[in-house]
Amino acid sequence: MMNWQKASEIGFTRSKAIAHYLWQASIKTQHSRLVACGLLVGVLYFPIWFKDLVVKTLSGSASILMVLMIALGVFRLWQQRSQIVNLEATDDDQLLGHSLIGCGMVLSPLGFFSDWGQRLIFLLILIGVALSSWGVAFFRQYPLPIALIGLGLFPQPTAVAKTLWEVFTPPKFLERFMAWAGASGLNAIGQPAIVDGVYITLAGKSVEVYGGCSGFDMASILAVASFVLGLFLKQSPPKIALMVVIGVFLALLFNIPRIMLLTASQSYWGSSAFEFWHGPWGGQIFSTVLFTVYYYAAMGIAKRKSAK
Protein backbone atom coordinates (compact mmCIF):
# COMPACT_ATOMS: atom_id res chain seq x y z
CA MET A 1 0.00 0.00 0.00
CA MET A 2 2.85 2.37 0.89
CA ASN A 3 4.64 1.63 -2.40
CA TRP A 4 1.47 2.44 -4.34
CA GLN A 5 1.06 5.73 -2.48
CA LYS A 6 4.71 6.62 -3.05
CA ALA A 7 4.43 5.82 -6.75
CA SER A 8 1.27 7.93 -6.98
CA GLU A 9 3.01 10.87 -5.30
CA ILE A 10 6.00 10.58 -7.65
CA GLY A 11 3.70 10.41 -10.68
CA PHE A 12 1.72 13.42 -9.50
CA THR A 13 4.91 15.41 -8.89
CA ARG A 14 6.25 14.60 -12.35
CA SER A 15 2.94 15.44 -13.99
CA LYS A 16 2.85 18.73 -12.14
CA ALA A 17 6.41 19.52 -13.24
CA ILE A 18 5.58 18.71 -16.88
CA ALA A 19 2.42 20.82 -16.76
CA HIS A 20 4.39 23.71 -15.24
CA TYR A 21 7.04 23.43 -17.96
CA LEU A 22 4.43 23.38 -20.74
CA TRP A 23 2.66 26.37 -19.22
CA GLN A 24 5.90 28.38 -19.01
CA ALA A 25 6.83 27.42 -22.57
CA SER A 26 3.39 28.33 -23.89
CA ILE A 27 3.48 31.89 -22.53
CA LYS A 28 7.15 32.59 -23.18
CA THR A 29 6.76 34.43 -26.51
CA GLN A 30 3.96 35.86 -28.62
CA HIS A 31 4.44 33.00 -31.08
CA SER A 32 4.17 30.32 -28.38
CA ARG A 33 1.08 31.97 -26.91
CA LEU A 34 -0.63 32.02 -30.28
CA VAL A 35 0.34 28.40 -30.97
CA ALA A 36 -0.97 27.35 -27.53
CA CYS A 37 -4.29 29.09 -28.16
CA GLY A 38 -4.58 27.39 -31.54
CA LEU A 39 -3.88 23.95 -30.11
CA LEU A 40 -6.41 24.65 -27.34
CA VAL A 41 -9.07 24.54 -30.04
CA GLY A 42 -8.10 20.92 -30.68
CA VAL A 43 -8.38 20.18 -26.97
CA LEU A 44 -11.92 21.59 -26.95
CA TYR A 45 -12.86 19.52 -29.99
CA PHE A 46 -11.31 16.31 -28.60
CA PRO A 47 -14.33 15.02 -26.56
CA ILE A 48 -16.50 15.29 -29.68
CA TRP A 49 -13.88 13.48 -31.79
CA PHE A 50 -13.50 10.72 -29.22
CA LYS A 51 -17.25 10.09 -29.03
CA ASP A 52 -17.46 10.11 -32.83
CA LEU A 53 -14.54 7.66 -33.00
CA VAL A 54 -16.19 5.16 -30.65
CA VAL A 55 -19.62 5.34 -32.28
CA LYS A 56 -18.38 5.09 -35.86
CA THR A 57 -15.85 2.35 -35.10
CA LEU A 58 -18.63 0.19 -33.61
CA SER A 59 -20.67 0.70 -36.78
CA GLY A 60 -17.80 -0.44 -39.00
CA SER A 61 -16.51 2.97 -40.08
CA ALA A 62 -12.93 3.80 -41.08
CA SER A 63 -12.50 6.22 -38.17
CA ILE A 64 -9.98 4.04 -36.33
CA LEU A 65 -7.87 3.81 -39.49
CA MET A 66 -7.86 7.58 -39.75
CA VAL A 67 -6.49 7.73 -36.21
CA LEU A 68 -3.79 5.20 -37.15
CA MET A 69 -2.84 7.34 -40.16
CA ILE A 70 -2.45 10.40 -37.92
CA ALA A 71 -0.46 8.37 -35.39
CA LEU A 72 1.87 7.03 -38.08
CA GLY A 73 2.41 10.52 -39.51
CA VAL A 74 3.16 11.96 -36.07
CA PHE A 75 5.51 9.04 -35.33
CA ARG A 76 7.42 9.65 -38.57
CA LEU A 77 7.81 13.32 -37.68
CA TRP A 78 8.88 12.45 -34.13
CA GLN A 79 11.64 10.29 -35.58
CA GLN A 80 12.91 13.37 -37.44
CA ARG A 81 12.52 15.78 -34.51
CA SER A 82 16.26 16.51 -34.26
CA GLN A 83 16.23 17.81 -37.84
CA ILE A 84 12.87 19.57 -37.55
CA VAL A 85 13.93 21.73 -34.58
CA ASN A 86 16.73 23.16 -36.72
CA LEU A 87 14.28 24.50 -39.30
CA GLU A 88 13.54 28.22 -39.06
CA ALA A 89 10.55 30.15 -40.35
CA THR A 90 11.04 33.41 -42.18
CA ASP A 91 9.15 36.54 -41.16
CA ASP A 92 6.75 36.03 -44.05
CA ASP A 93 6.17 32.40 -43.05
CA GLN A 94 5.43 33.43 -39.48
CA LEU A 95 3.05 36.16 -40.58
CA LEU A 96 1.12 33.80 -42.84
CA GLY A 97 1.14 31.03 -40.23
CA HIS A 98 -0.11 33.33 -37.49
CA SER A 99 -2.85 34.56 -39.81
CA LEU A 100 -3.99 30.97 -40.45
CA ILE A 101 -4.01 30.23 -36.71
CA GLY A 102 -6.00 33.41 -36.07
CA CYS A 103 -8.53 32.54 -38.76
CA GLY A 104 -8.94 29.07 -37.29
CA MET A 105 -9.51 30.48 -33.81
CA VAL A 106 -12.11 32.94 -35.10
CA LEU A 107 -13.92 30.18 -36.99
CA SER A 108 -13.59 27.61 -34.18
CA PRO A 109 -17.14 28.12 -32.75
CA LEU A 110 -18.56 26.98 -36.10
CA GLY A 111 -16.79 23.65 -35.67
CA PHE A 112 -19.12 22.62 -32.85
CA PHE A 113 -21.98 22.37 -35.36
CA SER A 114 -20.25 20.37 -38.09
CA ASP A 115 -17.79 17.48 -38.29
CA TRP A 116 -16.45 18.89 -41.54
CA GLY A 117 -16.01 22.27 -39.91
CA GLN A 118 -14.13 20.88 -36.91
CA ARG A 119 -11.61 18.95 -38.96
CA LEU A 120 -10.99 21.61 -41.58
CA ILE A 121 -10.62 24.35 -38.95
CA PHE A 122 -8.16 22.32 -36.89
CA LEU A 123 -6.27 21.32 -40.04
CA LEU A 124 -6.01 25.02 -40.90
CA ILE A 125 -4.63 25.71 -37.42
CA LEU A 126 -2.07 22.89 -37.69
CA ILE A 127 -0.86 24.23 -41.04
CA GLY A 128 -0.48 27.63 -39.44
CA VAL A 129 1.44 26.19 -36.48
CA ALA A 130 3.84 24.28 -38.71
CA LEU A 131 4.32 27.19 -41.12
CA SER A 132 4.99 29.75 -38.39
CA SER A 133 7.29 27.40 -36.46
CA TRP A 134 9.38 25.75 -39.18
CA GLY A 135 8.55 27.52 -42.42
CA VAL A 136 7.78 26.28 -45.92
CA ALA A 137 10.84 24.00 -45.82
CA PHE A 138 9.00 21.74 -43.35
CA PHE A 139 6.34 20.92 -45.97
CA ARG A 140 8.96 20.34 -48.66
CA GLN A 141 11.10 17.97 -46.60
CA TYR A 142 8.37 15.85 -44.97
CA PRO A 143 5.55 15.45 -47.51
CA LEU A 144 4.63 11.84 -46.60
CA PRO A 145 4.04 12.30 -42.83
CA ILE A 146 2.19 15.53 -43.54
CA ALA A 147 0.01 13.76 -46.11
CA LEU A 148 -0.79 11.00 -43.60
CA ILE A 149 -1.84 13.51 -40.95
CA GLY A 150 -3.84 15.53 -43.47
CA LEU A 151 -5.67 12.47 -44.81
CA GLY A 152 -6.33 11.29 -41.26
CA LEU A 153 -7.91 14.61 -40.35
CA PHE A 154 -9.77 14.98 -43.63
CA PRO A 155 -13.53 14.63 -42.97
CA GLN A 156 -15.34 11.61 -44.42
CA PRO A 157 -12.68 10.47 -46.92
CA THR A 158 -14.85 7.54 -48.06
CA ALA A 159 -17.67 9.95 -48.94
CA VAL A 160 -15.29 12.03 -51.05
CA ALA A 161 -13.95 8.91 -52.78
CA LYS A 162 -17.50 7.71 -53.46
CA THR A 163 -18.41 11.05 -54.99
CA LEU A 164 -15.44 10.83 -57.35
CA TRP A 165 -16.36 7.24 -58.20
CA GLU A 166 -19.92 8.25 -59.08
CA VAL A 167 -18.66 11.03 -61.33
CA PHE A 168 -16.70 8.62 -63.55
CA THR A 169 -19.00 5.57 -63.53
CA PRO A 170 -22.59 4.95 -64.69
CA PRO A 171 -25.35 5.58 -62.13
CA LYS A 172 -25.42 2.91 -59.39
CA PHE A 173 -22.90 0.82 -61.31
CA LEU A 174 -21.45 -0.97 -58.27
CA GLU A 175 -24.85 -1.38 -56.60
CA ARG A 176 -26.26 -3.03 -59.75
CA PHE A 177 -23.24 -5.31 -60.05
CA MET A 178 -23.47 -6.38 -56.40
CA ALA A 179 -27.21 -7.05 -56.74
CA TRP A 180 -26.53 -9.23 -59.79
CA ALA A 181 -23.66 -11.04 -58.04
CA GLY A 182 -25.73 -11.62 -54.90
CA ALA A 183 -28.68 -12.98 -56.89
CA SER A 184 -26.35 -15.19 -58.92
CA GLY A 185 -24.86 -16.56 -55.72
CA LEU A 186 -28.30 -17.35 -54.30
CA ASN A 187 -29.32 -19.08 -57.53
CA ALA A 188 -26.08 -21.10 -57.43
CA ILE A 189 -27.06 -22.58 -54.04
CA GLY A 190 -30.60 -23.36 -55.15
CA GLN A 191 -32.41 -20.20 -53.98
CA PRO A 192 -34.61 -18.76 -56.80
CA ALA A 193 -33.61 -15.10 -56.58
CA ILE A 194 -34.61 -12.51 -59.18
CA VAL A 195 -32.60 -9.35 -59.79
CA ASP A 196 -34.10 -6.11 -61.08
CA GLY A 197 -31.59 -3.27 -61.12
CA VAL A 198 -30.55 -2.78 -57.49
CA TYR A 199 -33.34 -5.00 -56.11
CA ILE A 200 -33.10 -8.71 -55.27
CA THR A 201 -36.38 -10.60 -54.84
CA LEU A 202 -36.44 -13.88 -52.93
CA ALA A 203 -39.51 -15.71 -51.61
CA GLY A 204 -41.71 -12.75 -52.51
CA LYS A 205 -39.67 -10.20 -50.57
CA SER A 206 -37.28 -7.65 -52.02
CA VAL A 207 -34.03 -6.19 -50.72
CA GLU A 208 -32.42 -3.06 -52.15
CA VAL A 209 -28.66 -2.90 -52.56
CA TYR A 210 -28.10 0.79 -51.94
CA GLY A 211 -24.85 2.75 -51.58
CA GLY A 212 -23.96 1.60 -48.08
CA CYS A 213 -24.24 -2.07 -49.08
CA SER A 214 -22.26 -1.87 -52.33
CA GLY A 215 -18.97 -2.71 -50.63
CA PHE A 216 -17.40 0.58 -51.68
CA ASP A 217 -16.97 1.87 -48.12
CA MET A 218 -15.23 -1.31 -46.95
CA ALA A 219 -13.07 -1.34 -50.08
CA SER A 220 -12.02 2.24 -49.30
CA ILE A 221 -11.27 1.28 -45.69
CA LEU A 222 -9.08 -1.65 -46.74
CA ALA A 223 -7.33 0.49 -49.35
CA VAL A 224 -6.39 2.99 -46.64
CA ALA A 225 -5.49 0.19 -44.22
CA SER A 226 -3.25 -1.41 -46.84
CA PHE A 227 -1.48 1.87 -47.49
CA VAL A 228 -0.88 2.52 -43.80
CA LEU A 229 0.17 -1.08 -43.13
CA GLY A 230 2.58 -1.03 -46.07
CA LEU A 231 4.20 2.16 -44.81
CA PHE A 232 4.39 0.84 -41.25
CA LEU A 233 6.05 -2.38 -42.43
CA LYS A 234 8.38 -0.33 -44.67
CA GLN A 235 7.37 -2.17 -47.83
CA SER A 236 8.37 -1.20 -51.35
CA PRO A 237 5.88 0.80 -53.47
CA PRO A 238 5.00 -2.22 -55.68
CA LYS A 239 4.19 -4.31 -52.59
CA ILE A 240 2.09 -1.51 -51.10
CA ALA A 241 0.20 -1.22 -54.38
CA LEU A 242 -0.37 -5.00 -54.43
CA MET A 243 -1.63 -4.92 -50.82
CA VAL A 244 -4.08 -2.14 -51.76
CA VAL A 245 -5.36 -4.11 -54.78
CA ILE A 246 -5.77 -7.31 -52.70
CA GLY A 247 -7.59 -5.36 -49.98
CA VAL A 248 -10.07 -3.81 -52.42
CA PHE A 249 -10.62 -7.16 -54.16
CA LEU A 250 -11.30 -9.01 -50.90
CA ALA A 251 -13.68 -6.30 -49.66
CA LEU A 252 -15.79 -6.53 -52.83
CA LEU A 253 -15.59 -10.33 -52.93
CA PHE A 254 -16.70 -10.76 -49.30
CA ASN A 255 -19.55 -8.30 -49.84
CA ILE A 256 -21.29 -10.79 -52.15
CA PRO A 257 -22.01 -13.46 -49.47
CA ARG A 258 -22.96 -10.62 -47.12
CA ILE A 259 -25.65 -9.49 -49.58
CA MET A 260 -26.78 -13.10 -49.95
CA LEU A 261 -27.08 -13.45 -46.17
CA LEU A 262 -29.00 -10.17 -45.83
CA THR A 263 -31.41 -11.16 -48.59
CA ALA A 264 -32.02 -14.59 -47.07
CA SER A 265 -32.50 -13.17 -43.57
CA GLN A 266 -35.08 -10.66 -44.79
CA SER A 267 -36.93 -13.26 -46.89
CA TYR A 268 -36.94 -16.23 -44.49
CA TRP A 269 -36.13 -15.08 -40.95
CA GLY A 270 -37.85 -11.71 -40.67
CA SER A 271 -36.88 -8.11 -40.13
CA SER A 272 -35.24 -8.72 -36.72
CA ALA A 273 -32.68 -11.08 -38.27
CA PHE A 274 -32.11 -8.61 -41.11
CA GLU A 275 -31.53 -5.75 -38.67
CA PHE A 276 -29.03 -7.84 -36.70
CA TRP A 277 -26.89 -8.69 -39.72
CA HIS A 278 -27.32 -5.23 -41.17
CA GLY A 279 -26.57 -3.47 -37.87
CA PRO A 280 -23.37 -2.86 -35.86
CA TRP A 281 -23.01 -6.45 -34.55
CA GLY A 282 -23.46 -8.05 -37.95
CA GLY A 283 -21.13 -5.48 -39.47
CA GLN A 284 -18.45 -6.23 -36.87
CA ILE A 285 -18.72 -9.99 -37.48
CA PHE A 286 -18.37 -9.43 -41.21
CA SER A 287 -15.46 -7.01 -40.73
CA THR A 288 -13.66 -9.40 -38.37
CA VAL A 289 -13.78 -12.28 -40.85
CA LEU A 290 -12.73 -10.00 -43.71
CA PHE A 291 -9.84 -8.40 -41.82
CA THR A 292 -8.61 -11.81 -40.64
CA VAL A 293 -8.39 -13.13 -44.20
CA TYR A 294 -6.86 -9.87 -45.38
CA TYR A 295 -4.25 -9.93 -42.60
CA TYR A 296 -2.88 -13.30 -43.69
CA ALA A 297 -2.92 -12.23 -47.34
CA ALA A 298 -1.09 -8.98 -46.53
CA MET A 299 1.48 -10.74 -44.34
CA GLY A 300 2.09 -13.20 -47.16
CA ILE A 301 2.83 -10.30 -49.49
CA ALA A 302 5.05 -8.58 -46.93
CA LYS A 303 7.09 -11.70 -46.21
CA ARG A 304 7.55 -12.61 -49.86
CA LYS A 305 11.05 -11.87 -51.07
CA SER A 306 11.29 -9.42 -53.95
CA ALA A 307 12.62 -10.77 -57.20
CA LYS A 308 16.20 -9.68 -57.90
XYZ file of N, CA, C and O in Angstrom, residues 15-103:
356
model
N 3.984 14.853 -13.138
C 2.940 15.438 -13.986
C 2.816 16.935 -13.737
O 2.650 17.730 -14.672
N 2.925 17.311 -12.496
C 2.848 18.729 -12.140
C 4.026 19.496 -12.734
O 3.857 20.615 -13.244
N 5.216 18.877 -12.682
C 6.408 19.522 -13.241
C 6.283 19.686 -14.758
O 6.642 20.727 -15.311
N 5.768 18.641 -15.422
C 5.583 18.710 -16.880
C 4.560 19.778 -17.244
O 4.755 20.565 -18.176
N 3.449 19.810 -16.505
C 2.419 20.820 -16.763
C 2.973 22.226 -16.543
O 2.673 23.145 -17.328
N 3.787 22.396 -15.507
C 4.392 23.708 -15.242
C 5.333 24.110 -16.378
O 5.331 25.281 -16.818
N 6.105 23.136 -16.860
C 7.039 23.428 -17.961
C 6.280 23.824 -19.229
O 6.642 24.790 -19.919
N 5.219 23.071 -19.549
C 4.433 23.381 -20.743
C 3.760 24.744 -20.623
O 3.678 25.492 -21.613
N 3.287 25.067 -19.437
C 2.665 26.372 -19.217
C 3.668 27.494 -19.422
O 3.374 28.478 -20.108
N 4.861 27.355 -18.849
C 5.897 28.377 -19.006
C 6.310 28.519 -20.473
O 6.519 29.630 -20.962
N 6.430 27.369 -21.161
C 6.829 27.422 -22.574
C 5.752 28.051 -23.439
O 6.047 28.744 -24.419
N 4.482 27.833 -23.064
C 3.386 28.331 -23.892
C 3.171 29.838 -23.770
O 2.532 30.439 -24.637
N 3.676 30.447 -22.708
C 3.477 31.893 -22.532
C 4.788 32.662 -22.667
O 4.840 33.851 -22.376
N 5.822 31.979 -23.147
C 7.150 32.588 -23.183
C 7.235 33.693 -24.225
O 7.799 34.764 -23.982
N 6.697 33.454 -25.426
C 6.758 34.427 -26.514
C 5.371 34.617 -27.110
O 4.441 33.837 -26.841
N 5.242 35.632 -27.948
C 3.965 35.856 -28.624
C 3.626 34.681 -29.537
O 2.461 34.260 -29.622
N 4.651 34.148 -30.205
C 4.436 32.998 -31.083
C 3.937 31.791 -30.294
O 2.957 31.140 -30.689
N 4.580 31.483 -29.169
C 4.175 30.319 -28.376
C 2.779 30.501 -27.792
O 2.014 29.535 -27.683
N 2.425 31.721 -27.435
C 1.079 31.970 -26.909
C 0.032 31.741 -27.989
O -1.029 31.152 -27.725
N 0.321 32.194 -29.187
C -0.628 32.023 -30.284
C -0.759 30.545 -30.652
O -1.872 30.044 -30.898
N 0.374 29.827 -30.674
C 0.344 28.396 -30.966
C -0.454 27.650 -29.895
O -1.267 26.771 -30.204
N -0.242 27.997 -28.626
C -0.966 27.348 -27.533
C -2.466 27.585 -27.646
O -3.271 26.664 -27.435
N -2.851 28.790 -28.000
C -4.287 29.091 -28.162
C -4.870 28.297 -29.328
O -6.007 27.816 -29.244
N -4.098 28.170 -30.405
C -4.582 27.393 -31.543
C -4.761 25.931 -31.197
O -5.780 25.312 -31.541
N -3.784 25.353 -30.496
C -3.883 23.946 -30.106
C -4.983 23.721 -29.075
O -5.531 22.619 -28.970
N -5.316 24.763 -28.306
C -6.410 24.654 -27.342
C -7.735 24.365 -28.044
O -8.616 23.704 -27.477
N -7.869 24.839 -29.269
C -9.073 24.543 -30.044
C -9.211 23.038 -30.233
O -10.305 22.460 -30.106
N -8.077 22.371 -30.544
C -8.104 20.916 -30.683
C -8.478 20.222 -29.396
O -9.192 19.201 -29.405
N -8.025 20.753 -28.269
C -8.376 20.181 -26.965
C -9.882 20.282 -26.728
O -10.518 19.357 -26.216
N -10.475 21.404 -27.121
C -11.921 21.588 -26.952
C -12.717 20.673 -27.876
O -13.810 20.212 -27.514
N -12.177 20.405 -29.056
C -12.860 19.516 -29.992
C -12.698 18.049 -29.613
O -13.492 17.203 -30.050
N -11.677 17.706 -28.824
C -11.311 16.307 -28.602
C -12.453 15.449 -28.053
O -12.640 14.317 -28.528
N -13.228 15.888 -27.050
C -14.326 15.023 -26.560
C -15.309 14.643 -27.664
O -15.810 13.515 -27.697
N -15.576 15.574 -28.572
C -16.497 15.289 -29.676
C -15.878 14.274 -30.617
O -16.539 13.333 -31.078
N -14.579 14.434 -30.912
C -13.880 13.484 -31.788
C -13.862 12.093 -31.177
O -14.060 11.104 -31.872
N -13.603 12.026 -29.874
C -13.503 10.719 -29.221
C -14.852 9.993 -29.250
O -14.910 8.786 -29.526
N -15.926 10.701 -28.967
C -17.254 10.093 -29.032
C -17.563 9.630 -30.448
O -18.079 8.521 -30.664
N -17.232 10.457 -31.431
C -17.456 10.115 -32.831
C -16.640 8.883 -33.222
O -17.111 8.010 -33.956
N -15.401 8.797 -32.711
C -14.540 7.655 -33.001
C -15.143 6.360 -32.486
O -15.200 5.352 -33.203
N -15.624 6.368 -31.255
C -16.190 5.164 -30.653
C -17.448 4.728 -31.391
O -17.604 3.551 -31.751
N -18.339 5.669 -31.642
C -19.617 5.337 -32.281
C -19.407 4.811 -33.696
O -19.959 3.771 -34.085
N -18.571 5.490 -34.468
C -18.378 5.088 -35.861
C -17.566 3.813 -35.984
O -17.754 3.038 -36.923
N -16.626 3.589 -35.065
C -15.855 2.348 -35.098
C -16.754 1.151 -34.843
O -16.634 0.108 -35.498
N -17.698 1.278 -33.904
C -18.628 0.192 -33.610
C -19.564 -0.092 -34.777
O -20.063 -1.210 -34.919
N -19.792 0.900 -35.624
C -20.668 0.703 -36.784
C -19.897 0.314 -38.035
O -20.458 0.262 -39.125
N -18.592 0.038 -37.875
C -17.801 -0.437 -39.002
C -17.204 0.660 -39.849
O -16.848 0.433 -41.009
N -17.061 1.848 -39.317
C -16.507 2.966 -40.078
C -14.986 2.893 -40.113
O -14.350 2.107 -39.411
N -14.386 3.764 -40.933
C -12.931 3.801 -41.078
C -12.276 4.743 -40.087
O -11.086 5.024 -40.201
N -13.031 5.212 -39.076
C -12.501 6.219 -38.168
C -11.221 5.776 -37.482
O -10.266 6.545 -37.348
N -11.165 4.515 -37.035
C -9.981 4.043 -36.325
C -8.767 4.039 -37.249
O -7.628 4.279 -36.815
N -8.987 3.785 -38.547
C -7.874 3.811 -39.493
C -7.369 5.231 -39.707
O -6.170 5.454 -39.920
N -8.280 6.196 -39.641
C -7.859 7.583 -39.751
C -6.961 7.973 -38.574
O -5.967 8.679 -38.734
N -7.316 7.470 -37.393
C -6.491 7.725 -36.215
C -5.113 7.095 -36.382
O -4.082 7.696 -36.048
N -5.068 5.880 -36.931
C -3.792 5.203 -37.153
C -2.936 5.964 -38.167
O -1.713 6.023 -38.036
N -3.572 6.540 -39.186
C -2.835 7.344 -40.159
C -2.203 8.562 -39.487
O -1.034 8.894 -39.726
N -2.983 9.241 -38.642
C -2.451 10.399 -37.923
C -1.305 9.970 -37.016
O -0.249 10.631 -36.974
N -1.486 8.854 -36.305
C -0.455 8.375 -35.388
C 0.827 8.030 -36.136
O 1.938 8.353 -35.676
N 0.686 7.387 -37.292
C 1.869 7.027 -38.079
C 2.583 8.271 -38.596
O 3.814 8.353 -38.586
N 1.805 9.267 -39.043
C 2.408 10.516 -39.509
C 3.147 11.239 -38.396
O 4.273 11.721 -38.591
N 2.522 11.315 -37.218
C 3.163 11.964 -36.067
C 4.418 11.201 -35.657
O 5.451 11.806 -35.330
N 4.352 9.860 -35.688
C 5.512 9.042 -35.329
C 6.678 9.284 -36.290
O 7.839 9.395 -35.868
N 6.367 9.378 -37.586
C 7.416 9.647 -38.574
C 8.060 11.013 -38.319
O 9.278 11.167 -38.431
N 7.255 12.003 -37.978
C 7.806 13.323 -37.682
C 8.622 13.299 -36.390
O 9.663 13.961 -36.288
N 8.147 12.551 -35.399
C 8.876 12.447 -34.135
C 10.262 11.828 -34.351
O 11.235 12.217 -33.698
N 10.344 10.897 -35.278
C 11.639 10.292 -35.582
C 12.609 11.309 -36.184
O 13.827 11.138 -36.074
N 12.075 12.357 -36.800
C 12.912 13.375 -37.436
C 12.979 14.658 -36.604
O 13.371 15.707 -37.122
N 12.632 14.573 -35.321
C 12.523 15.779 -34.506
C 13.844 16.542 -34.389
O 13.845 17.777 -34.309
N 14.969 15.822 -34.388
C 16.260 16.509 -34.255
C 16.550 17.383 -35.469
O 17.230 18.418 -35.352
N 16.063 16.984 -36.648
C 16.234 17.808 -37.843
C 15.179 18.912 -37.918
O 15.463 20.023 -38.374
N 13.962 18.594 -37.458
C 12.872 19.572 -37.553
C 13.145 20.802 -36.695
O 12.867 21.935 -37.104
N 13.696 20.585 -35.480
C 13.933 21.727 -34.580
C 14.956 22.704 -35.145
O 15.024 23.865 -34.709
N 15.738 22.271 -36.118
C 16.728 23.161 -36.719
C 16.152 24.013 -37.847
O 16.836 24.910 -38.359
N 14.920 23.712 -38.259
C 14.284 24.503 -39.301
C 13.830 25.838 -38.724
O 13.365 25.905 -37.579
N 13.936 26.882 -39.507
C 13.536 28.221 -39.060
C 12.553 28.830 -40.050
O 12.720 28.710 -41.266
N 11.549 29.480 -39.515
C 10.547 30.146 -40.354
C 10.967 31.580 -40.629
O 11.496 32.262 -39.744
N 10.757 32.019 -41.841
C 11.037 33.415 -42.183
C 9.941 34.306 -41.602
O 8.903 33.815 -41.122
N 10.168 35.599 -41.662
C 9.153 36.538 -41.156
C 7.848 36.401 -41.925
O 6.754 36.467 -41.336
N 7.966 36.204 -43.247
C 6.751 36.033 -44.054
C 6.018 34.745 -43.697
O 4.772 34.712 -43.638
N 6.793 33.672 -43.452
C 6.174 32.403 -43.055
C 5.437 32.553 -41.722
O 4.323 32.038 -41.551
N 6.065 33.238 -40.790
C 5.428 33.430 -39.482
C 4.160 34.269 -39.596
O 3.145 33.966 -38.962
N 4.220 35.313 -40.414
C 3.046 36.165 -40.584
C 1.886 35.378 -41.177
O 0.743 35.458 -40.686
N 2.175 34.596 -42.222
C 1.120 33.800 -42.845
C 0.615 32.723 -41.889
O -0.600 32.497 -41.769
N 1.539 32.066 -41.181
C 1.137 31.030 -40.233
C 0.288 31.580 -39.114
O -0.733 30.983 -38.735
N 0.675 32.714 -38.560
C -0.115 33.333 -37.490
C -1.493 33.746 -37.987
O -2.486 33.661 -37.255
N -1.550 34.183 -39.235
C -2.846 34.562 -39.812
C -3.765 33.348 -39.931
O -4.972 33.431 -39.644
N -3.190 32.193 -40.341
C -3.994 30.968 -40.451
C -4.478 30.519 -39.082
O -5.634 30.092 -38.927
N -3.608 30.606 -38.069
C -4.015 30.230 -36.714
C -5.137 31.149 -36.232
O -6.135 30.699 -35.653
N -4.976 32.449 -36.472
C -5.997 33.406 -36.066
C -7.329 33.147 -36.741
O -8.382 33.194 -36.098
N -7.286 32.847 -38.046
C -8.529 32.542 -38.764
C -9.201 31.295 -38.184
O -10.427 31.254 -38.007
